[in-house]
Amino acid sequence: MTRSHRQASIRLISDRPITPSNTSKNWELVQEFAKDVFTDSVMKRLLPSEAYSDLRRTIDEGVALNENTADSVANAMRSWAQERGATHYTHWFQPMTGCTAEKHDSFLEVSDGQAIIQFDGSQLVQGEPDASSFPSGGIRQTFEARGYTAWDPSSPAFLRRDTSGCTLCIPTAFCSYTGEALDEKTPLMRAGEALQRHAVSAAHLLGYDSVKRISTTVGCEQEYFLLDKQFYVQRPDLANAGRTLFGAPPLKGQELDDHYFGAIRKRVMGFMEELDRELWRLGVPSKTRHNEVAPSQFELAPIFESCNVAVDHNMLTMEVMRNVADRHGFACLLHEKPYAGVNGSGKHVNWSMSCKLRGNLLNPGSTPQDNISFLYHLAAVVAAVDTHAPLLRASIAHSGNDHRLGANEAPPAIISAYLGDQLTAVVEAIVTGNSLNENDGGLMHLGVEALPPLTKDPTDRNRTSPFAFTGNKFEFRAAGSSQSVAVVNTVLCTVVANALNEMNETLQAKVAGGLERNEAIFETIRETLYAHQKVIFKGDGYSDDWLKEAEARGLPNLRGTPDALPAWISDEAFAVFAKYKVLSRRELQARHEVACEKYNTHLTIEGRCSSHMVRTLYLPAILAFQRRVGDTIMSSKAAGLDVTALRAQSQLLERLAALYNRINNDCEAMEAGMVKAESIEHAADALVVFKAEVLDRQATLREGVDEAELLVEDRLWPLPKYHEMLVIY
Ligand code: ADP
Ligand code: MG
């Protein structure tokens, strides 16, 4: 019997040699950390001292860069890159596609027929890519189609290497001719500025007068799946939609919990080793690697960095993951739900605020004064999360993420904050004015002078909470694995800036009213926590009871992307983003438009893919099998066999015929749904229709196909099955 394409692949995969790793060089490789980065120390070494201090002022204090300094930096950067083999440079930016973009220019200029090398300050500082095809949500009309890229000196330039060349990448922001943000980076930087301003005011009000700058720190735990490329290329759904749209459950899923933190298979280890090495050269501080819950699912966690750099590094991590996987014969799946029935992938965004002088501001301190500062910032985050839950929800709204949120594997769509047992008790005591139980910290009569010593919470972390305080940072666990974390951080920085600003004003009013400063601070914390305690929840976020309780508490439950996206154009959003000059009304409307378009387009692609697969792969396979069974029955009859012995075959034939019809009808229904959804003019009006008529109908269509997969002869089944794809051979 001839082997199917699928079966031939399995054979090929099992015969694949494993690339031996060169462990003797590993330590040398660690020392190559950031070798391809134009780091601060490189700049210090290569720049004239005046230019270096000018540049530092630009980076640290946001002072505009003068032309001469820009020329010096450009010159140093170019010669550094050139020495390392770079022939080209690119402004590296993050349009609203969720991906990064680059357009390479060589350092080559021609003068009198002679090649000269040139790269000056103006080329470094500003670029003008003809980038009219990026989504702009209507901000850029074609007559003003040009977008500008502007150098972001706070994120270091780096070299990207591939087998044939080397390119200098300069992180940039991307805006329109009129200065409106066309990317994810610009609002992120504006939000960082807003937070910095109000956090510094808070520091001064709390008595830390010499604090000058406060920034946010971010560490993104990145989950992903690996899959053999041989399988990947055979699945049009994975290649085009990023997830499997069909597939019966695997024979063995995650029931045995034997993959989580299990020994890493050799072939995967080869991939991880090279991934780390490549990331280290790029200055990405990759730290932790392990197997995740689902079969063939893994995680990478870096050491946290300043927000802006962490966002860039996460984008880079995803790119490098894909490339290295490819070299190892894998496809790296970053979709939130590549396979139904096993866990999907998220990206935990660990978040805190910090300053040079005082370190991590969400670290419980050892003195009452430090603790009161800690509680002040904690209260601000709690207030921000409560007040702007819909915006946080919108920041992670995306068609892929809808498959995991609230599906007992990831936090629900209800945004709540978990503080741990000890801290919850402290908050309760502060809010109620009651004394604190001995076990919860030991001190009675909570007040300014008698805050309990707060230590890192020893209790088990609540994995079911979307926004958990984990000892010295918050962890936003609802972000999707494929998403840029720029948006989440833009929202977080803005809403925390707002909360700090409001608390600062309250505090100032109290002091002006004659209250002693520490009393005033404590009162401000108490009032803030009192007003926002409804968002604090320490129970099981996966339970049905929580759905009811959250409703009773008045917490919004925006289940899917169509429910969540309108928050971008709510009065609440217009007000808060305008107040802190992060996004104007027009920019928010544009972002909303882009997000709606993206959702509808993703669903359209899934619909098209499903229809193609059903009509050209699945239905023909079922038909072929029907024919085979039919032929068997016919030839048995012709041979004079007892017909009663053929009862099972006849029943199978009937089942197949019924399934064939059902799948065909369901496919037609979904196709009609697509036509209906696509005929709606405004993207925002089409969301709900796409969900009901395309996504939900696709799910029904899938049921029939998955049932057929369990009936049709293995050799005739055209696509790799879950139990094959989820195993790494
Ligand atoms: P876990 O036990 O959940 O793995 P870790 O303490 O190892 O938690 O941290 C997980 C992630 O959080 C890492 O990426 C880490 O760098 C990051 N992280 C730790 N401290 C901070 C902080 N102060 N600000 C931002 N991220 C942080
Ligand atoms: Mg985590």
PDB file of C-alpha atoms in Angstrom, residues 267-423:
ATOM      1  CA  ARG A 267      16.007  18.234  19.677  1.00  0.00           C
ATOM      2  CA  VAL A 268      14.210  20.987  21.562  1.00  0.00           C
ATOM      3  CA  MET A 269      17.278  21.605  23.680  1.00  0.00           C
ATOM      4  CA  GLY A 270      19.301  22.163  20.514  1.00  0.00           C
ATOM      5  CA  PHE A 271      16.793  24.832  19.543  1.00  0.00           C
ATOM      6  CA  MET A 272      16.761  26.455  22.986  1.00  0.00           C
ATOM      7  CA  GLU A 273      20.549  26.601  23.188  1.00  0.00           C
ATOM      8  CA  GLU A 274      20.814  28.395  19.895  1.00  0.00           C
ATOM      9  CA  LEU A 275      17.910  30.665  20.769  1.00  0.00           C
ATOM     10  CA  ASP A 276      19.603  31.761  23.988  1.00  0.00           C
ATOM     11  CA  ARG A 277      22.899  32.336  22.244  1.00  0.00           C
ATOM     12  CA  GLU A 278      21.322  34.451  19.564  1.00  0.00           C
ATOM     13  CA  LEU A 279      19.272  36.445  22.051  1.00  0.00           C
ATOM     14  CA  TRP A 280      22.274  37.043  24.281  1.00  0.00           C
ATOM     15  CA  ARG A 281      24.295  38.484  21.403  1.00  0.00           C
ATOM     16  CA  LEU A 282      21.386  40.854  20.850  1.00  0.00           C
ATOM     17  CA  GLY A 283      21.457  41.855  24.500  1.00  0.00           C
ATOM     18  CA  VAL A 284      18.146  40.156  25.279  1.00  0.00           C
ATOM     19  CA  PRO A 285      18.633  38.774  28.797  1.00  0.00           C
ATOM     20  CA  SER A 286      16.956  35.423  28.304  1.00  0.00           C
ATOM     21  CA  LYS A 287      17.083  33.650  31.640  1.00  0.00           C
ATOM     22  CA  THR A 288      14.640  30.785  32.106  1.00  0.00           C
ATOM     23  CA  ARG A 289      13.552  27.990  29.754  1.00  0.00           C
ATOM     24  CA  HIS A 290      11.226  25.118  30.455  1.00  0.00           C
ATOM     25  CA  ASN A 291       8.531  22.789  29.195  1.00  0.00           C
ATOM     26  CA  GLU A 292       5.016  24.146  29.658  1.00  0.00           C
ATOM     27  CA  VAL A 293       1.720  22.409  30.446  1.00  0.00           C
ATOM     28  CA  ALA A 294       0.631  21.292  26.972  1.00  0.00           C
ATOM     29  CA  PRO A 295       2.637  18.763  24.987  1.00  0.00           C
ATOM     30  CA  SER A 296       5.245  20.515  22.809  1.00  0.00           C
ATOM     31  CA  GLN A 297       4.639  23.828  24.602  1.00  0.00           C
ATOM     32  CA  PHE A 298       7.517  25.803  26.134  1.00  0.00           C
ATOM     33  CA  GLU A 299       8.335  29.047  27.889  1.00  0.00           C
ATOM     34  CA  LEU A 300      11.123  31.576  27.859  1.00  0.00           C
ATOM     35  CA  ALA A 301      11.466  34.260  30.540  1.00  0.00           C
ATOM     36  CA  PRO A 302      13.984  37.092  30.413  1.00  0.00           C
ATOM     37  CA  ILE A 303      15.394  39.197  33.219  1.00  0.00           C
ATOM     38  CA  PHE A 304      13.234  42.288  33.489  1.00  0.00           C
ATOM     39  CA  GLU A 305      14.340  45.576  31.923  1.00  0.00           C
ATOM     40  CA  SER A 306      13.052  49.091  31.517  1.00  0.00           C
ATOM     41  CA  CYS A 307       9.659  49.011  29.847  1.00  0.00           C
ATOM     42  CA  ASN A 308      10.605  50.462  26.484  1.00  0.00           C
ATOM     43  CA  VAL A 309      13.553  48.113  26.032  1.00  0.00           C
ATOM     44  CA  ALA A 310      11.588  45.107  27.308  1.00  0.00           C
ATOM     45  CA  VAL A 311       8.884  45.758  24.711  1.00  0.00           C
ATOM     46  CA  ASP A 312      11.455  45.916  21.911  1.00  0.00           C
ATOM     47  CA  HIS A 313      13.204  42.848  23.241  1.00  0.00           C
ATOM     48  CA  ASN A 314      10.003  40.864  23.346  1.00  0.00           C
ATOM     49  CA  MET A 315       9.330  41.691  19.686  1.00  0.00           C
ATOM     50  CA  LEU A 316      12.877  40.647  18.897  1.00  0.00           C
ATOM     51  CA  THR A 317      12.507  37.452  20.927  1.00  0.00           C
ATOM     52  CA  MET A 318       9.479  36.407  18.906  1.00  0.00           C
ATOM     53  CA  GLU A 319      11.304  37.067  15.636  1.00  0.00           C
ATOM     54  CA  VAL A 320      14.430  35.216  16.698  1.00  0.00           C
ATOM     55  CA  MET A 321      12.325  32.302  17.958  1.00  0.00           C
ATOM     56  CA  ARG A 322      10.739  31.896  14.544  1.00  0.00           C
ATOM     57  CA  ASN A 323      14.058  32.072  12.723  1.00  0.00           C
ATOM     58  CA  VAL A 324      15.957  29.715  14.981  1.00  0.00           C
ATOM     59  CA  ALA A 325      13.057  27.250  14.938  1.00  0.00           C
ATOM     60  CA  ASP A 326      13.170  27.249  11.176  1.00  0.00           C
ATOM     61  CA  ARG A 327      16.872  26.383  11.217  1.00  0.00           C
ATOM     62  CA  HIS A 328      16.098  23.419  13.464  1.00  0.00           C
ATOM     63  CA  GLY A 329      13.361  22.078  11.227  1.00  0.00           C
ATOM     64  CA  PHE A 330      10.630  23.408  13.511  1.00  0.00           C
ATOM     65  CA  ALA A 331       7.862  25.940  13.142  1.00  0.00           C
ATOM     66  CA  CYS A 332       7.434  28.118  16.218  1.00  0.00           C
ATOM     67  CA  LEU A 333       3.751  28.751  16.927  1.00  0.00           C
ATOM     68  CA  LEU A 334       3.068  31.971  18.808  1.00  0.00           C
ATOM     69  CA  HIS A 335      -0.714  31.882  18.375  1.00  0.00           C
ATOM     70  CA  GLU A 336      -2.720  31.904  21.617  1.00  0.00           C
ATOM     71  CA  LYS A 337      -4.515  28.677  20.784  1.00  0.00           C
ATOM     72  CA  PRO A 338      -2.799  26.575  18.132  1.00  0.00           C
ATOM     73  CA  TYR A 339      -4.616  23.416  19.241  1.00  0.00           C
ATOM     74  CA  ALA A 340      -8.099  23.034  20.698  1.00  0.00           C
ATOM     75  CA  GLY A 341      -8.364  20.939  23.831  1.00  0.00           C
ATOM     76  CA  VAL A 342      -4.897  21.567  25.254  1.00  0.00           C
ATOM     77  CA  ASN A 343      -3.663  24.728  26.960  1.00  0.00           C
ATOM     78  CA  GLY A 344      -3.003  27.782  24.876  1.00  0.00           C
ATOM     79  CA  SER A 345      -0.150  30.276  25.196  1.00  0.00           C
ATOM     80  CA  GLY A 346      -0.063  33.549  27.026  1.00  0.00           C
ATOM     81  CA  LYS A 347       2.464  36.161  27.885  1.00  0.00           C
ATOM     82  CA  HIS A 348       2.649  37.142  31.522  1.00  0.00           C
ATOM     83  CA  VAL A 349       3.593  40.781  31.771  1.00  0.00           C
ATOM     84  CA  ASN A 350       5.479  41.381  35.032  1.00  0.00           C
ATOM     85  CA  TRP A 351       5.325  45.060  35.857  1.00  0.00           C
ATOM     86  CA  SER A 352       6.709  47.404  38.443  1.00  0.00           C
ATOM     87  CA  MET A 353       8.016  50.936  38.945  1.00  0.00           C
ATOM     88  CA  SER A 354      11.527  51.722  39.962  1.00  0.00           C
ATOM     89  CA  CYS A 355      14.042  54.503  40.396  1.00  0.00           C
ATOM     90  CA  LYS A 356      17.784  54.600  40.787  1.00  0.00           C
ATOM     91  CA  LEU A 357      17.671  56.026  44.281  1.00  0.00           C
ATOM     92  CA  ARG A 358      15.009  53.810  45.818  1.00  0.00           C
ATOM     93  CA  GLY A 359      14.962  50.681  43.682  1.00  0.00           C
ATOM     94  CA  ASN A 360      11.721  48.799  43.173  1.00  0.00           C
ATOM     95  CA  LEU A 361       8.798  50.882  44.415  1.00  0.00           C
ATOM     96  CA  LEU A 362       6.562  47.832  44.762  1.00  0.00           C
ATOM     97  CA  ASN A 363       8.983  46.156  47.109  1.00  0.00           C
ATOM     98  CA  PRO A 364       7.549  46.080  50.622  1.00  0.00           C
ATOM     99  CA  GLY A 365      10.020  48.047  52.710  1.00  0.00           C
ATOM    100  CA  SER A 366      11.629  47.355  56.026  1.00  0.00           C
ATOM    101  CA  THR A 367      10.805  50.655  57.679  1.00  0.00           C
ATOM    102  CA  PRO A 368       7.346  52.177  58.259  1.00  0.00           C
ATOM    103  CA  GLN A 369       8.275  55.090  55.984  1.00  0.00           C
ATOM    104  CA  ASP A 370       9.244  52.758  53.133  1.00  0.00           C
ATOM    105  CA  ASN A 371       6.151  50.700  53.730  1.00  0.00           C
ATOM    106  CA  ILE A 372       3.909  53.672  53.503  1.00  0.00           C
ATOM    107  CA  SER A 373       5.473  54.492  50.137  1.00  0.00           C
ATOM    108  CA  PHE A 374       4.966  50.901  49.065  1.00  0.00           C
ATOM    109  CA  LEU A 375       1.297  51.008  50.065  1.00  0.00           C
ATOM    110  CA  TYR A 376       0.850  54.332  48.280  1.00  0.00           C
ATOM    111  CA  HIS A 377       2.019  52.827  44.983  1.00  0.00           C
ATOM    112  CA  LEU A 378       0.138  49.602  45.572  1.00  0.00           C
ATOM    113  CA  ALA A 379      -3.061  51.574  46.172  1.00  0.00           C
ATOM    114  CA  ALA A 380      -2.450  53.520  42.971  1.00  0.00           C
ATOM    115  CA  VAL A 381      -2.194  50.335  40.919  1.00  0.00           C
ATOM    116  CA  VAL A 382      -5.320  48.879  42.547  1.00  0.00           C
ATOM    117  CA  ALA A 383      -7.222  52.103  41.833  1.00  0.00           C
ATOM    118  CA  ALA A 384      -5.985  52.180  38.250  1.00  0.00           C
ATOM    119  CA  VAL A 385      -6.981  48.578  37.586  1.00  0.00           C
ATOM    120  CA  ASP A 386     -10.420  49.111  39.087  1.00  0.00           C
ATOM    121  CA  THR A 387     -11.152  52.405  37.358  1.00  0.00           C
ATOM    122  CA  HIS A 388      -9.900  51.379  33.958  1.00  0.00           C
ATOM    123  CA  ALA A 389     -10.562  47.654  33.816  1.00  0.00           C
ATOM    124  CA  PRO A 390     -12.287  47.962  30.416  1.00  0.00           C
ATOM    125  CA  LEU A 391      -9.181  49.589  28.936  1.00  0.00           C
ATOM    126  CA  LEU A 392      -6.928  46.882  30.296  1.00  0.00           C
ATOM    127  CA  ARG A 393      -9.293  44.324  28.856  1.00  0.00           C
ATOM    128  CA  ALA A 394      -9.253  46.123  25.496  1.00  0.00           C
ATOM    129  CA  SER A 395      -5.451  46.169  25.496  1.00  0.00           C
ATOM    130  CA  ILE A 396      -5.366  42.382  25.275  1.00  0.00           C
ATOM    131  CA  ALA A 397      -8.420  41.953  23.052  1.00  0.00           C
ATOM    132  CA  HIS A 398      -7.514  39.986  19.980  1.00  0.00           C
ATOM    133  CA  SER A 399      -9.187  37.122  18.148  1.00  0.00           C
ATOM    134  CA  GLY A 400      -6.535  34.588  19.182  1.00  0.00           C
ATOM    135  CA  ASN A 401      -6.759  35.486  22.854  1.00  0.00           C
ATOM    136  CA  ASP A 402     -10.541  34.904  22.890  1.00  0.00           C
ATOM    137  CA  HIS A 403      -9.869  31.174  22.689  1.00  0.00           C
ATOM    138  CA  ARG A 404      -8.078  31.054  26.008  1.00  0.00           C
ATOM    139  CA  LEU A 405      -9.424  33.761  28.301  1.00  0.00           C
ATOM    140  CA  GLY A 406     -11.920  32.275  30.701  1.00  0.00           C
ATOM    141  CA  ALA A 407     -11.500  28.768  29.341  1.00  0.00           C
ATOM    142  CA  ASN A 408     -10.125  27.311  32.594  1.00  0.00           C
ATOM    143  CA  GLU A 409      -6.559  27.678  31.452  1.00  0.00           C
ATOM    144  CA  ALA A 410      -6.156  31.428  31.581  1.00  0.00           C
ATOM    145  CA  PRO A 411      -7.726  34.101  33.742  1.00  0.00           C
ATOM    146  CA  PRO A 412     -11.275  35.112  32.933  1.00  0.00           C
ATOM    147  CA  ALA A 413     -12.122  38.243  31.007  1.00  0.00           C
ATOM    148  CA  ILE A 414     -13.112  39.858  34.319  1.00  0.00           C
ATOM    149  CA  ILE A 415     -10.250  42.041  35.471  1.00  0.00           C
ATOM    150  CA  SER A 416      -9.561  41.658  39.203  1.00  0.00           C
ATOM    151  CA  ALA A 417      -6.459  42.037  41.350  1.00  0.00           C
ATOM    152  CA  TYR A 418      -4.996  39.466  43.708  1.00  0.00           C
ATOM    153  CA  LEU A 419      -2.799  40.672  46.548  1.00  0.00           C
ATOM    154  CA  GLY A 420      -1.987  37.505  48.484  1.00  0.00           C
ATOM    155  CA  ASP A 421      -3.291  36.634  51.961  1.00  0.00           C
ATOM    156  CA  GLN A 422      -1.077  38.864  54.048  1.00  0.00           C
ATOM    157  CA  LEU A 423      -1.518  41.968  51.977  1.00  0.00           C
TER     158      LEU A 423
END
